[in-house]
Short mmCIF file of C-alpha atoms in Angstrom, two decimals:
data_model
loop_
_atom_site.label_atom_id
_atom_site.label_comp_id
_atom_site.label_asym_id
_atom_site.label_seq_id
_atom_site.Cartn_x
_atom_site.Cartn_y
_atom_site.Cartn_z
CA MET A 229 33.43 -33.44 -17.82
CA ASP A 230 31.51 -31.40 -15.23
CA ASP A 231 29.36 -34.33 -13.90
CA PRO A 232 30.73 -36.74 -11.35
CA VAL A 233 33.09 -39.42 -12.59
CA LEU A 234 32.80 -42.93 -11.16
CA LEU A 235 36.25 -44.58 -10.73
CA THR A 236 36.02 -48.27 -9.99
CA GLY A 237 39.07 -50.07 -8.62
CA ALA A 238 39.99 -46.83 -6.89
CA GLY A 239 42.27 -48.63 -4.49
CA GLY A 240 44.40 -50.23 -7.19
CA ARG A 241 47.63 -49.16 -8.82
CA VAL A 242 46.09 -47.54 -11.87
CA GLY A 243 43.42 -45.87 -9.70
CA GLY A 244 46.19 -44.45 -7.55
CA ALA A 245 48.05 -42.94 -10.46
CA ILE A 246 44.83 -41.36 -11.81
CA LEU A 247 43.87 -39.89 -8.49
CA ASP A 248 47.44 -38.71 -7.85
CA GLY A 249 47.31 -36.63 -10.95
CA LEU A 250 43.60 -35.66 -11.16
CA ALA A 251 42.19 -35.58 -7.62
CA ASP A 252 41.24 -31.98 -7.92
CA GLU A 253 40.25 -31.97 -11.55
CA TYR A 254 37.07 -34.02 -11.32
CA ASP A 255 34.13 -34.59 -9.00
CA TRP A 256 35.00 -38.22 -8.14
CA ARG A 257 32.87 -41.01 -6.90
CA LEU A 258 35.16 -43.87 -5.90
CA LEU A 259 34.44 -47.57 -5.79
CA TYR A 260 36.64 -49.64 -3.52
CA HIS A 261 36.56 -53.39 -3.29
CA SER A 262 37.24 -53.28 0.45
CA GLN A 263 37.21 -50.50 3.05
CA PRO A 264 40.15 -48.11 2.25
CA ALA A 265 42.78 -47.81 5.01
CA THR A 266 42.57 -44.07 5.06
CA GLU A 267 39.40 -41.98 4.47
CA PRO A 268 39.20 -40.97 0.78
CA ASP A 269 39.03 -37.30 0.01
CA ALA A 270 35.89 -37.93 -2.17
CA GLU A 271 32.53 -39.68 -2.09
CA PHE A 272 33.07 -43.41 -2.07
CA LEU A 273 31.30 -46.80 -2.03
CA VAL A 274 32.65 -50.21 -1.03
CA GLY A 275 31.64 -53.37 -2.84
CA ASP A 276 31.79 -55.55 -5.86
CA VAL A 277 31.17 -54.65 -9.52
CA THR A 278 29.03 -57.76 -9.81
CA ASP A 279 26.56 -56.30 -7.38
CA ALA A 280 23.94 -54.85 -9.74
CA GLU A 281 22.18 -52.90 -7.08
CA LEU A 282 25.32 -51.25 -5.85
CA MET A 283 26.38 -50.47 -9.45
CA ALA A 284 23.02 -48.77 -10.11
CA GLU A 285 23.64 -46.59 -7.05
CA ALA A 286 27.23 -45.98 -8.14
CA CYS A 287 26.20 -44.80 -11.59
CA GLU A 288 23.40 -42.47 -10.45
CA GLY A 289 24.03 -38.94 -11.72
CA VAL A 290 27.42 -39.85 -13.18
CA GLY A 291 28.68 -38.41 -16.45
CA ALA A 292 31.51 -40.92 -17.03
CA VAL A 293 32.82 -44.20 -15.72
CA ILE A 294 36.48 -45.17 -15.57
CA HIS A 295 36.26 -48.92 -14.95
CA LEU A 296 39.45 -50.33 -13.50
CA ALA A 297 37.91 -52.88 -11.06
CA GLY A 298 38.40 -56.57 -11.51
CA ASP A 299 40.95 -59.26 -10.74
CA PRO A 300 44.23 -57.61 -11.79
CA ARG A 301 46.44 -60.68 -11.69
CA PRO A 302 47.85 -61.79 -15.02
CA ASP A 303 47.79 -65.37 -13.70
CA ALA A 304 44.29 -65.01 -12.29
CA PRO A 305 42.29 -68.23 -12.58
CA TRP A 306 39.51 -68.44 -15.15
CA ASP A 307 36.64 -68.65 -12.67
CA SER A 308 37.79 -65.33 -11.12
CA VAL A 309 38.14 -63.41 -14.38
CA LEU A 310 34.90 -64.87 -15.70
CA ALA A 311 32.99 -63.53 -12.69
CA ASN A 312 34.90 -60.42 -11.71
CA ASN A 313 36.19 -59.13 -15.10
CA ILE A 314 33.78 -60.36 -17.70
CA ASP A 315 30.44 -60.57 -15.76
CA GLY A 316 31.37 -57.59 -13.60
CA THR A 317 32.01 -55.40 -16.63
CA LYS A 318 28.68 -56.38 -18.07
CA VAL A 319 26.89 -55.55 -14.84
CA LEU A 320 28.52 -52.16 -14.74
CA TYR A 321 27.68 -51.44 -18.43
CA ASP A 322 24.05 -52.22 -17.72
CA ALA A 323 24.02 -49.82 -14.79
CA ALA A 324 25.83 -47.13 -16.79
CA VAL A 325 23.44 -47.34 -19.76
CA GLU A 326 20.42 -47.42 -17.44
CA ALA A 327 21.68 -44.25 -15.68
CA GLY A 328 22.38 -42.44 -18.95
CA VAL A 329 26.13 -42.28 -18.47
CA GLU A 330 27.71 -40.48 -21.42
CA ARG A 331 31.07 -42.32 -21.64
CA PHE A 332 32.73 -45.43 -20.31
CA VAL A 333 36.50 -45.84 -20.16
CA PHE A 334 37.61 -49.42 -19.80
CA ALA A 335 40.96 -50.52 -18.51
CA SER A 336 41.89 -53.18 -20.96
CA SER A 337 45.47 -54.50 -20.96
CA ASN A 338 48.56 -55.43 -22.83
CA HIS A 339 47.67 -58.99 -21.88
CA ALA A 340 44.75 -58.90 -24.37
CA VAL A 341 47.45 -59.02 -27.07
CA GLY A 342 50.28 -60.78 -25.23
CA HIS A 343 50.70 -63.57 -27.74
CA TYR A 344 51.63 -61.20 -30.56
CA GLU A 345 55.02 -61.18 -28.81
CA THR A 346 55.51 -64.90 -29.34
CA ASP A 347 58.16 -65.57 -32.02
CA ARG A 348 59.09 -61.89 -32.06
CA LYS A 349 60.88 -61.75 -28.74
CA PRO A 350 63.10 -59.95 -27.86
CA ASP A 351 63.47 -57.98 -31.09
CA LEU A 352 60.12 -56.17 -30.75
CA TYR A 353 61.25 -54.77 -27.44
CA ARG A 354 64.16 -52.94 -29.08
CA ALA A 355 64.16 -49.30 -30.18
CA ASP A 356 65.18 -50.11 -33.73
CA ASP A 357 62.30 -52.60 -34.30
CA ASP A 358 59.33 -51.10 -36.16
CA PHE A 359 56.67 -53.75 -35.42
CA ARG A 360 53.58 -51.99 -34.04
CA LEU A 361 50.16 -52.98 -32.76
CA ASP A 362 47.68 -50.15 -33.22
CA GLY A 363 44.40 -51.40 -31.76
CA THR A 364 42.79 -52.56 -35.03
CA GLU A 365 44.20 -56.07 -34.63
CA LEU A 366 42.26 -59.00 -33.27
CA PRO A 367 43.05 -59.96 -29.66
CA ARG A 368 45.69 -62.56 -28.96
CA PRO A 369 45.59 -62.90 -25.17
CA GLY A 370 48.48 -64.22 -23.31
CA ASN A 371 46.46 -65.56 -20.37
CA PHE A 372 42.90 -65.83 -19.09
CA TYR A 373 43.19 -62.33 -17.66
CA GLY A 374 43.90 -61.14 -21.19
CA VAL A 375 40.90 -63.14 -22.52
CA SER A 376 38.71 -61.34 -19.96
CA LYS A 377 40.02 -57.93 -21.07
CA ALA A 378 39.39 -58.72 -24.71
CA ALA A 379 35.82 -59.77 -23.75
CA GLY A 380 35.42 -56.53 -21.93
CA GLU A 381 36.35 -54.61 -25.11
CA THR A 382 33.82 -56.57 -27.06
CA LEU A 383 31.14 -55.89 -24.45
CA GLY A 384 31.97 -52.24 -24.83
CA ARG A 385 31.54 -52.46 -28.61
CA PHE A 386 28.11 -54.01 -28.06
CA TYR A 387 26.96 -51.37 -25.55
CA HIS A 388 28.25 -48.62 -27.84
CA ASP A 389 26.52 -49.95 -30.96
CA GLU A 390 23.38 -50.84 -29.07
CA HIS A 391 23.01 -47.88 -26.73
CA GLY A 392 25.28 -45.13 -28.07
CA ILE A 393 27.41 -44.75 -25.01
CA LYS A 394 30.90 -43.54 -25.85
CA VAL A 395 33.49 -46.14 -25.07
CA CYS A 396 37.29 -45.96 -24.88
CA ASN A 397 39.27 -49.02 -24.18
CA VAL A 398 42.80 -48.37 -22.92
CA ARG A 399 45.20 -51.26 -23.29
CA ILE A 400 47.34 -50.26 -20.33
CA GLY A 401 51.04 -51.13 -20.49
CA ASN A 402 53.38 -51.47 -17.54
CA LEU A 403 52.60 -48.77 -14.94
CA THR A 404 55.34 -48.06 -12.48
CA GLU A 405 55.99 -45.13 -10.25
CA GLY A 406 59.05 -42.84 -10.57
CA HIS A 407 61.07 -44.85 -13.08
CA PRO A 408 60.59 -47.59 -15.70
CA PRO A 409 61.16 -51.28 -14.78
CA VAL A 410 64.86 -52.01 -14.43
CA ASP A 411 66.51 -54.76 -16.47
CA TYR A 412 63.20 -55.61 -18.08
CA GLU A 413 63.04 -54.76 -21.78
CA ARG A 414 59.42 -55.69 -22.16
CA GLY A 415 58.42 -53.48 -19.26
CA GLN A 416 60.45 -50.56 -20.67
CA ALA A 417 58.76 -51.00 -24.05
CA MET A 418 55.34 -50.72 -22.54
CA TRP A 419 56.11 -48.40 -19.68
CA LEU A 420 53.44 -45.98 -18.63
CA SER A 421 54.50 -43.28 -16.18
CA HIS A 422 52.11 -42.17 -13.51
CA ARG A 423 51.77 -38.68 -14.94
CA ASP A 424 51.20 -39.99 -18.45
CA CYS A 425 48.59 -42.40 -17.01
CA ALA A 426 46.70 -39.59 -15.38
CA HIS A 427 46.92 -37.33 -18.39
CA LEU A 428 45.79 -40.10 -20.73
CA HIS A 429 42.67 -40.76 -18.59
CA ALA A 430 41.87 -37.09 -18.41
CA ARG A 431 41.88 -37.05 -22.24
CA THR A 432 39.54 -40.03 -22.28
CA LEU A 433 37.14 -37.88 -20.20
CA GLU A 434 37.45 -34.86 -22.46
CA ALA A 435 38.06 -35.89 -26.05
CA ASP A 436 35.37 -36.47 -28.63
CA TYR A 437 35.08 -40.08 -29.81
CA GLU A 438 32.56 -42.87 -30.35
CA TYR A 439 34.37 -46.25 -29.79
CA GLU A 440 38.10 -46.55 -29.41
CA ILE A 441 40.86 -48.98 -28.56
CA VAL A 442 44.08 -47.22 -27.71
CA TYR A 443 47.38 -48.21 -26.14
CA GLY A 444 48.36 -46.69 -22.78
CA ILE A 445 52.03 -46.32 -22.80
CA SER A 446 54.49 -43.43 -22.48
CA ASP A 447 56.37 -42.13 -25.51
CA ASN A 448 59.10 -44.79 -25.10
CA ASP A 449 61.89 -45.23 -27.70
CA ARG A 450 61.38 -48.93 -27.30
CA LYS A 451 57.78 -49.65 -28.23
CA TYR A 452 55.67 -52.07 -30.09
CA TYR A 453 52.33 -50.40 -29.37
CA SER A 454 51.48 -47.40 -31.50
CA ILE A 455 50.32 -44.32 -29.62
CA GLU A 456 49.29 -42.51 -32.80
CA ARG A 457 45.61 -43.24 -32.32
CA ALA A 458 45.68 -41.95 -28.71
CA LYS A 459 47.46 -38.79 -29.95
CA ALA A 460 45.12 -38.23 -32.83
CA VAL A 461 41.78 -38.97 -31.30
CA LEU A 462 42.28 -38.24 -27.62
CA GLY A 463 44.93 -35.52 -27.86
CA TYR A 464 47.28 -37.58 -25.77
CA GLU A 465 50.66 -35.80 -25.28
CA PRO A 466 52.86 -38.16 -23.25
CA MET A 467 55.72 -36.54 -21.34
CA ASP A 468 57.77 -39.62 -20.47
CA ASN A 469 60.09 -42.04 -22.27
CA SER A 470 61.68 -45.04 -20.61
CA ALA A 471 64.84 -44.32 -22.59
CA ASP A 472 65.44 -41.20 -20.47
CA PHE A 473 66.16 -43.40 -17.49
CA ASP A 474 69.39 -45.18 -16.66
CA GLY A 475 68.25 -47.83 -14.21
CA ARG A 476 66.38 -45.80 -11.54
CA GLU A 477 67.73 -42.43 -12.50
CA ARG A 478 66.46 -40.02 -15.17
CA VAL A 479 69.52 -39.32 -17.35
CA ALA A 480 68.09 -36.82 -19.77
CA ASP A 481 65.48 -34.33 -18.85
CA GLY A 482 63.90 -33.16 -22.04
CA ASN A 483 60.67 -32.47 -20.16
CA MET B 90 40.73 -87.38 -40.07
CA ASP B 91 40.88 -91.05 -39.17
CA ASP B 92 40.45 -90.52 -35.38
CA PRO B 93 37.03 -90.16 -33.84
CA VAL B 94 35.44 -86.72 -34.15
CA LEU B 95 33.54 -85.31 -31.21
CA LEU B 96 30.41 -83.36 -32.32
CA THR B 97 28.80 -81.32 -29.50
CA GLY B 98 25.35 -79.98 -30.00
CA ALA B 99 24.63 -82.99 -32.12
CA GLY B 100 20.87 -82.62 -31.71
CA GLY B 101 20.83 -79.01 -32.96
CA ARG B 102 20.16 -77.68 -36.47
CA VAL B 103 23.79 -77.35 -37.52
CA GLY B 104 24.60 -80.77 -36.06
CA GLY B 105 21.73 -82.28 -38.09
CA ALA B 106 23.05 -80.78 -41.32
CA ILE B 107 26.56 -82.05 -40.62
CA LEU B 108 25.39 -85.54 -39.80
CA ASP B 109 23.03 -85.60 -42.78
CA GLY B 110 25.92 -85.04 -45.06
CA LEU B 111 28.78 -86.72 -43.27
CA ALA B 112 27.40 -89.53 -41.11
CA ASP B 113 29.36 -92.16 -42.98
CA GLU B 114 32.49 -90.14 -43.56
CA TYR B 115 33.76 -89.92 -39.97
CA ASP B 116 33.87 -92.00 -36.81
CA TRP B 117 31.54 -89.78 -34.78
CA ARG B 118 31.18 -89.36 -31.07
CA LEU B 119 28.08 -87.29 -30.41
CA LEU B 120 27.31 -85.11 -27.45
CA TYR B 121 23.61 -84.40 -26.84
CA HIS B 122 22.24 -81.99 -24.28
CA SER B 123 19.34 -84.28 -23.56
CA GLN B 124 18.55 -87.82 -24.43
CA PRO B 125 17.87 -88.04 -28.20
CA ALA B 126 14.44 -89.18 -29.23
CA THR B 127 15.82 -91.91 -31.52
CA GLU B 128 18.86 -93.95 -30.89
CA PRO B 129 21.82 -92.32 -32.74
CA ASP B 130 23.70 -94.38 -35.21
CA ALA B 131 26.99 -93.59 -33.45
CA GLU B 132 28.59 -93.59 -29.98
CA PHE B 133 27.03 -90.78 -27.94
CA LEU B 134 27.03 -89.03 -24.57
CA VAL B 135 24.37 -86.91 -22.94
CA GLY B 136 25.17 -83.89 -20.79
CA ASP B 137 26.46 -80.38 -20.51
CA VAL B 138 29.68 -78.88 -21.96
CA THR B 139 30.25 -77.17 -18.61
CA ASP B 140 30.66 -80.63 -17.03
CA ALA B 141 34.50 -80.89 -17.01
CA GLU B 142 34.48 -84.61 -16.08
CA LEU B 143 32.10 -85.51 -18.92
CA MET B 144 34.09 -83.38 -21.41
CA ALA B 145 37.26 -85.26 -20.39
CA GLU B 146 35.51 -88.48 -21.21
CA ALA B 147 34.12 -87.02 -24.46
CA CYS B 148 37.55 -85.93 -25.69
CA GLU B 149 39.40 -89.16 -24.88
CA GLY B 150 41.00 -90.58 -28.03
CA VAL B 151 39.40 -87.90 -30.24
CA GLY B 152 41.28 -86.36 -33.21
CA ALA B 153 38.99 -83.33 -33.66
CA VAL B 154 36.16 -81.49 -31.96
CA ILE B 155 33.40 -79.68 -33.77
CA HIS B 156 31.86 -77.60 -30.99
CA LEU B 157 28.28 -76.52 -31.70
CA ALA B 158 26.78 -76.84 -28.24
CA GLY B 159 25.61 -73.85 -26.34
CA ASP B 160 22.55 -71.71 -26.02
CA PRO B 161 21.70 -71.09 -29.70
CA ARG B 162 19.11 -68.35 -29.17
CA PRO B 163 20.14 -64.88 -30.58
CA ASP B 164 18.10 -63.37 -27.79
CA ALA B 165 19.55 -65.66 -25.07
CA PRO B 166 20.00 -63.85 -21.76
CA TRP B 167 23.44 -62.96 -20.60
CA ASP B 168 23.62 -65.42 -17.73
CA SER B 169 22.93 -68.32 -20.11
CA VAL B 170 25.51 -67.42 -22.71
CA LEU B 171 28.02 -66.58 -20.00
CA ALA B 172 27.73 -70.08 -18.57
CA ASN B 173 26.83 -72.29 -21.54
CA ASN B 174 28.69 -70.55 -24.40
CA ILE B 175 31.61 -68.81 -22.80
CA ASP B 176 32.42 -70.97 -19.79
CA GLY B 177 31.30 -74.11 -21.62
CA THR B 178 33.66 -73.52 -24.52
CA LYS B 179 36.58 -72.86 -22.07
CA VAL B 180 35.73 -76.17 -20.32
CA LEU B 181 35.78 -78.05 -23.56
CA TYR B 182 38.97 -76.45 -24.76
CA ASP B 183 40.72 -77.58 -21.53
CA ALA B 184 39.53 -81.12 -22.01
CA ALA B 185 40.57 -81.13 -25.71
CA VAL B 186 44.05 -79.77 -25.00
CA GLU B 187 44.47 -82.20 -22.08
CA ALA B 188 43.42 -85.14 -24.35
CA GLY B 189 45.80 -84.04 -27.09
CA VAL B 190 43.06 -83.25 -29.62
CA GLU B 191 44.61 -82.03 -32.90
CA ARG B 192 41.98 -79.54 -34.03
CA PHE B 193 39.04 -77.68 -32.71
CA VAL B 194 36.27 -76.29 -34.91
CA PHE B 195 34.14 -73.71 -33.23
CA ALA B 196 30.63 -72.70 -34.35
CA SER B 197 30.83 -68.93 -34.18
CA SER B 198 28.07 -66.78 -35.66
CA ASN B 199 27.01 -64.00 -37.89
CA HIS B 200 25.79 -62.45 -34.62
CA ALA B 201 29.39 -61.81 -33.58
CA VAL B 202 29.49 -59.18 -36.25
CA GLY B 203 25.75 -58.23 -36.43
CA HIS B 204 26.28 -54.55 -35.74
CA TYR B 205 28.37 -54.01 -38.89
CA GLU B 206 25.02 -54.07 -40.56
CA THR B 207 23.76 -51.02 -38.68
CA ASP B 208 23.68 -47.94 -40.93
CA ARG B 209 24.29 -50.21 -43.97
CA LYS B 210 20.87 -51.79 -44.15
CA PRO B 211 19.47 -52.84 -46.48
CA ASP B 212 22.09 -51.94 -49.15
CA LEU B 213 24.58 -54.56 -47.92
CA TYR B 214 22.04 -57.30 -48.47
CA ARG B 215 21.86 -56.52 -52.24
CA ALA B 216 23.85 -58.35 -54.90
CA ASP B 217 25.31 -55.15 -56.37
CA ASP B 218 26.80 -54.00 -53.02
CA ASP B 219 30.45 -54.83 -52.58
CA PHE B 220 30.84 -54.38 -48.78
CA ARG B 221 32.48 -57.46 -47.38
CA LEU B 222 33.51 -58.72 -43.97
CA ASP B 223 36.40 -61.19 -44.24
CA GLY B 224 37.19 -62.36 -40.73
CA THR B 225 40.05 -60.02 -40.00
CA GLU B 226 37.70 -57.37 -38.53
CA LEU B 227 37.10 -56.82 -34.81
CA PRO B 228 33.79 -58.28 -33.57
CA ARG B 229 30.72 -56.07 -33.40
CA PRO B 230 28.15 -58.35 -31.80
CA GLY B 231 24.48 -57.64 -32.28
CA ASN B 232 23.40 -59.32 -29.05
CA PHE B 233 24.82 -61.13 -25.99
CA TYR B 234 24.77 -64.35 -27.94
CA GLY B 235 27.14 -62.69 -30.41
CA VAL B 236 29.27 -61.41 -27.51
CA SER B 237 29.63 -64.98 -26.34
CA LYS B 238 30.62 -66.19 -29.83
CA ALA B 239 33.28 -63.53 -30.06
CA ALA B 240 34.53 -64.59 -26.71
CA GLY B 241 34.65 -68.15 -27.94
CA GLU B 242 36.83 -67.06 -30.89
CA THR B 243 39.20 -65.30 -28.59
CA LEU B 244 39.42 -68.38 -26.28
CA GLY B 245 40.32 -70.32 -29.36
CA ARG B 246 43.07 -67.88 -30.22
CA PHE B 247 44.47 -68.26 -26.67
CA TYR B 248 44.36 -72.07 -26.76
CA HIS B 249 45.99 -72.14 -30.17
CA ASP B 250 48.70 -69.74 -29.16
CA GLU B 251 49.33 -71.37 -25.85
CA HIS B 252 48.94 -75.06 -26.72
CA GLY B 253 49.25 -75.33 -30.52
CA ILE B 254 45.81 -76.87 -31.08
CA LYS B 255 44.57 -76.03 -34.59
CA VAL B 256 41.49 -73.83 -34.38
CA CYS B 257 38.96 -72.94 -37.04
CA ASN B 258 36.09 -70.54 -36.11
CA VAL B 259 33.17 -70.67 -38.60
CA ARG B 260 30.89 -67.63 -38.44
CA ILE B 261 27.79 -69.51 -39.47
CA GLY B 262 25.25 -67.64 -41.50
CA ASN B 263 21.56 -68.57 -41.88
CA LEU B 264 21.21 -72.34 -42.20
CA THR B 265 17.93 -73.56 -43.67
CA GLU B 266 17.00 -76.78 -45.26
CA GLY B 267 15.89 -77.14 -48.92
CA HIS B 268 15.68 -73.45 -49.86
CA PRO B 269 16.84 -70.06 -48.60
CA PRO B 270 14.67 -67.90 -46.36
CA VAL B 271 11.77 -66.44 -48.27
CA ASP B 272 11.20 -62.70 -48.31
CA TYR B 273 14.15 -62.13 -46.01
CA GLU B 274 17.04 -60.42 -47.82
CA ARG B 275 19.37 -60.70 -44.87
CA GLY B 276 18.77 -64.43 -44.63
CA GLN B 277 19.36 -64.88 -48.33
CA ALA B 278 22.63 -62.87 -48.11
CA MET B 279 23.92 -65.15 -45.41
CA TRP B 280 22.27 -68.40 -46.51
CA LEU B 281 24.07 -71.61 -45.86
CA SER B 282 22.59 -74.72 -47.45
CA HIS B 283 22.67 -78.03 -45.67
CA ARG B 284 25.05 -79.58 -48.18
CA ASP B 285 27.39 -76.63 -48.12
CA CYS B 286 27.32 -76.74 -44.35
CA ALA B 287 28.32 -80.36 -44.32
CA HIS B 288 30.98 -79.85 -46.97
CA LEU B 289 32.45 -76.81 -45.16
CA HIS B 290 32.78 -78.77 -41.94
CA ALA B 291 34.39 -81.64 -43.70
CA ARG B 292 36.99 -79.22 -45.02
CA THR B 293 37.68 -77.92 -41.48
CA LEU B 294 38.45 -81.49 -40.54
CA GLU B 295 40.82 -82.06 -43.51
CA ALA B 296 42.53 -78.84 -44.49
CA ASP B 297 45.85 -77.59 -43.21
CA TYR B 298 45.62 -74.47 -41.05
CA GLU B 299 46.66 -73.02 -37.69
CA TYR B 300 44.07 -70.45 -36.61
CA GLU B 301 41.30 -69.28 -38.80
CA ILE B 302 38.12 -67.26 -38.77
CA VAL B 303 36.01 -67.98 -41.80
CA TYR B 304 32.41 -67.22 -42.84
CA GLY B 305 30.06 -70.14 -43.34
CA ILE B 306 27.66 -69.20 -46.17
CA SER B 307 26.87 -70.50 -49.57
CA ASP B 308 28.03 -68.77 -52.70
CA ASN B 309 25.22 -66.35 -52.73
CA ASP B 310 24.93 -63.49 -55.22
CA ARG B 311 23.78 -61.45 -52.27
CA LYS B 312 26.52 -61.47 -49.74
CA TYR B 313 28.45 -59.20 -47.37
CA TYR B 314 30.69 -61.98 -45.91
CA SER B 315 33.62 -62.96 -47.97
CA ILE B 316 34.11 -66.63 -48.59
CA GLU B 317 37.56 -66.21 -50.20
CA ARG B 318 39.37 -67.23 -47.05
CA ALA B 319 37.36 -70.40 -46.67
CA LYS B 320 38.07 -71.20 -50.30
CA ALA B 321 41.75 -70.51 -50.14
CA VAL B 322 42.62 -72.10 -46.81
CA LEU B 323 39.98 -74.80 -46.39
CA GLY B 324 39.33 -75.62 -50.03
CA TYR B 325 35.66 -74.81 -49.58
CA GLU B 326 33.72 -75.28 -52.80
CA PRO B 327 30.14 -74.20 -52.15
CA MET B 328 27.49 -75.64 -54.43
CA ASP B 329 24.54 -73.39 -53.58
CA ASN B 330 23.47 -69.82 -54.14
CA SER B 331 20.36 -68.31 -52.74
CA ALA B 332 19.81 -66.49 -56.03
CA ASP B 333 19.01 -69.82 -57.73
CA PHE B 334 15.81 -70.01 -55.84
CA ASP B 335 12.56 -68.20 -56.54
CA GLY B 336 10.80 -68.37 -53.19
CA ARG B 337 10.87 -72.06 -52.30
CA GLU B 338 11.77 -73.36 -55.78
CA ARG B 339 15.12 -73.71 -57.40
CA VAL B 340 14.89 -71.79 -60.68
CA ALA B 341 18.30 -72.50 -62.16
CA ASP B 342 20.28 -75.60 -61.71
CA GLY B 343 23.84 -74.87 -62.46
CA ASN B 344 24.99 -77.53 -60.10
#
């Protein structure tokens, strides 16, 4: 990807992981929801994804969009995710298509399928359990935030089918820095390390695809999300595994 | 279903077909968007599904909801389907769950999967083509109306998983009165006769299920929607087939 890449939600946790790993790899245009505390080392805008005029400006000359912006709270109220996550994603797709953007990477979420865990807990969090979700299943959101992410995936399907824009939805797991969540099996099962997060998003910008739904987790021994599709289509090669950590320490360093 | 049944969108085309066939079978409570021209032969309310207070009143003492209300235009603009179809459906689910309603039947649409037809036209409209959608596939909306219907299905999945309310989504085909669409292969392939529409909805009120997505079409020779799930789970026994009609006339009467 030689053209500029628009990163929305640049001030959030996922945005931070992506920029940590890929700051120098792409010509970034960053969208912040509010003025960043320190001056970003790239072109940036401040505002809301529901602002159509600002999104038109943000998408001008851009080759790809990584869309992370929105209300990130799993317990966000409906009215907020309806406006910020569902409507906001639609506004940004319109702007991207109008500007001729080639690909659109959408931060979906494990919460879009949270209710698959019901009745299977805690077995599916264990390394010896072979239940897997692979992205072909219908959504089963665990909250309104998850409903909004599923709707964002469907919007992407529509914009891809209607306008040809390449779309990759990444159902992001549990992103933490340095080490997996401690004493939290679910978080360990869906752990995504910072470097795997950055690498995965680089692959969404480089690989050849049309419309995809992939899971964004590290190569954890515990897992109930398949990463086979991300490996096969995107060339994702995760380096981390929550099983390599004993509490906060890495106990085996196979990498 | 002995308790009253709330029918939203009672003044629309699908509502008319249901009431034509089932007026005397259930204790109806009807929701109209505007004052009906003639006095309905049942208890009724007038207003908008986005009106939470009115929906609370509408759901009081109700055993089931058949939710047809919303902007029915395939080319409806985004802002209208976002408010009327997506937000409105959420408001009604809230009211239904709060009132302890047992089951919720949602009028989804062929438009939720319209883009599966792309690249397959017109072969899939032909009787000798065996491509079938069966309700397990991810949505591929053909327009924003379809996006809103897919979102309504996902909302239903959430309310079912979270609150236990039984949910049946009916992806309604092409409902016409008297005879199938003339010179319109697609419409003949997804034709739903009035009496099959009424019978199918009766089955959604009587059958035992948890969460379903079924296709609402007659037993047409031309078809690319499977009706096997509706038959198996709901006991749907369609009486009509668009192939029995030559233009406007029924040419074979096997029924």
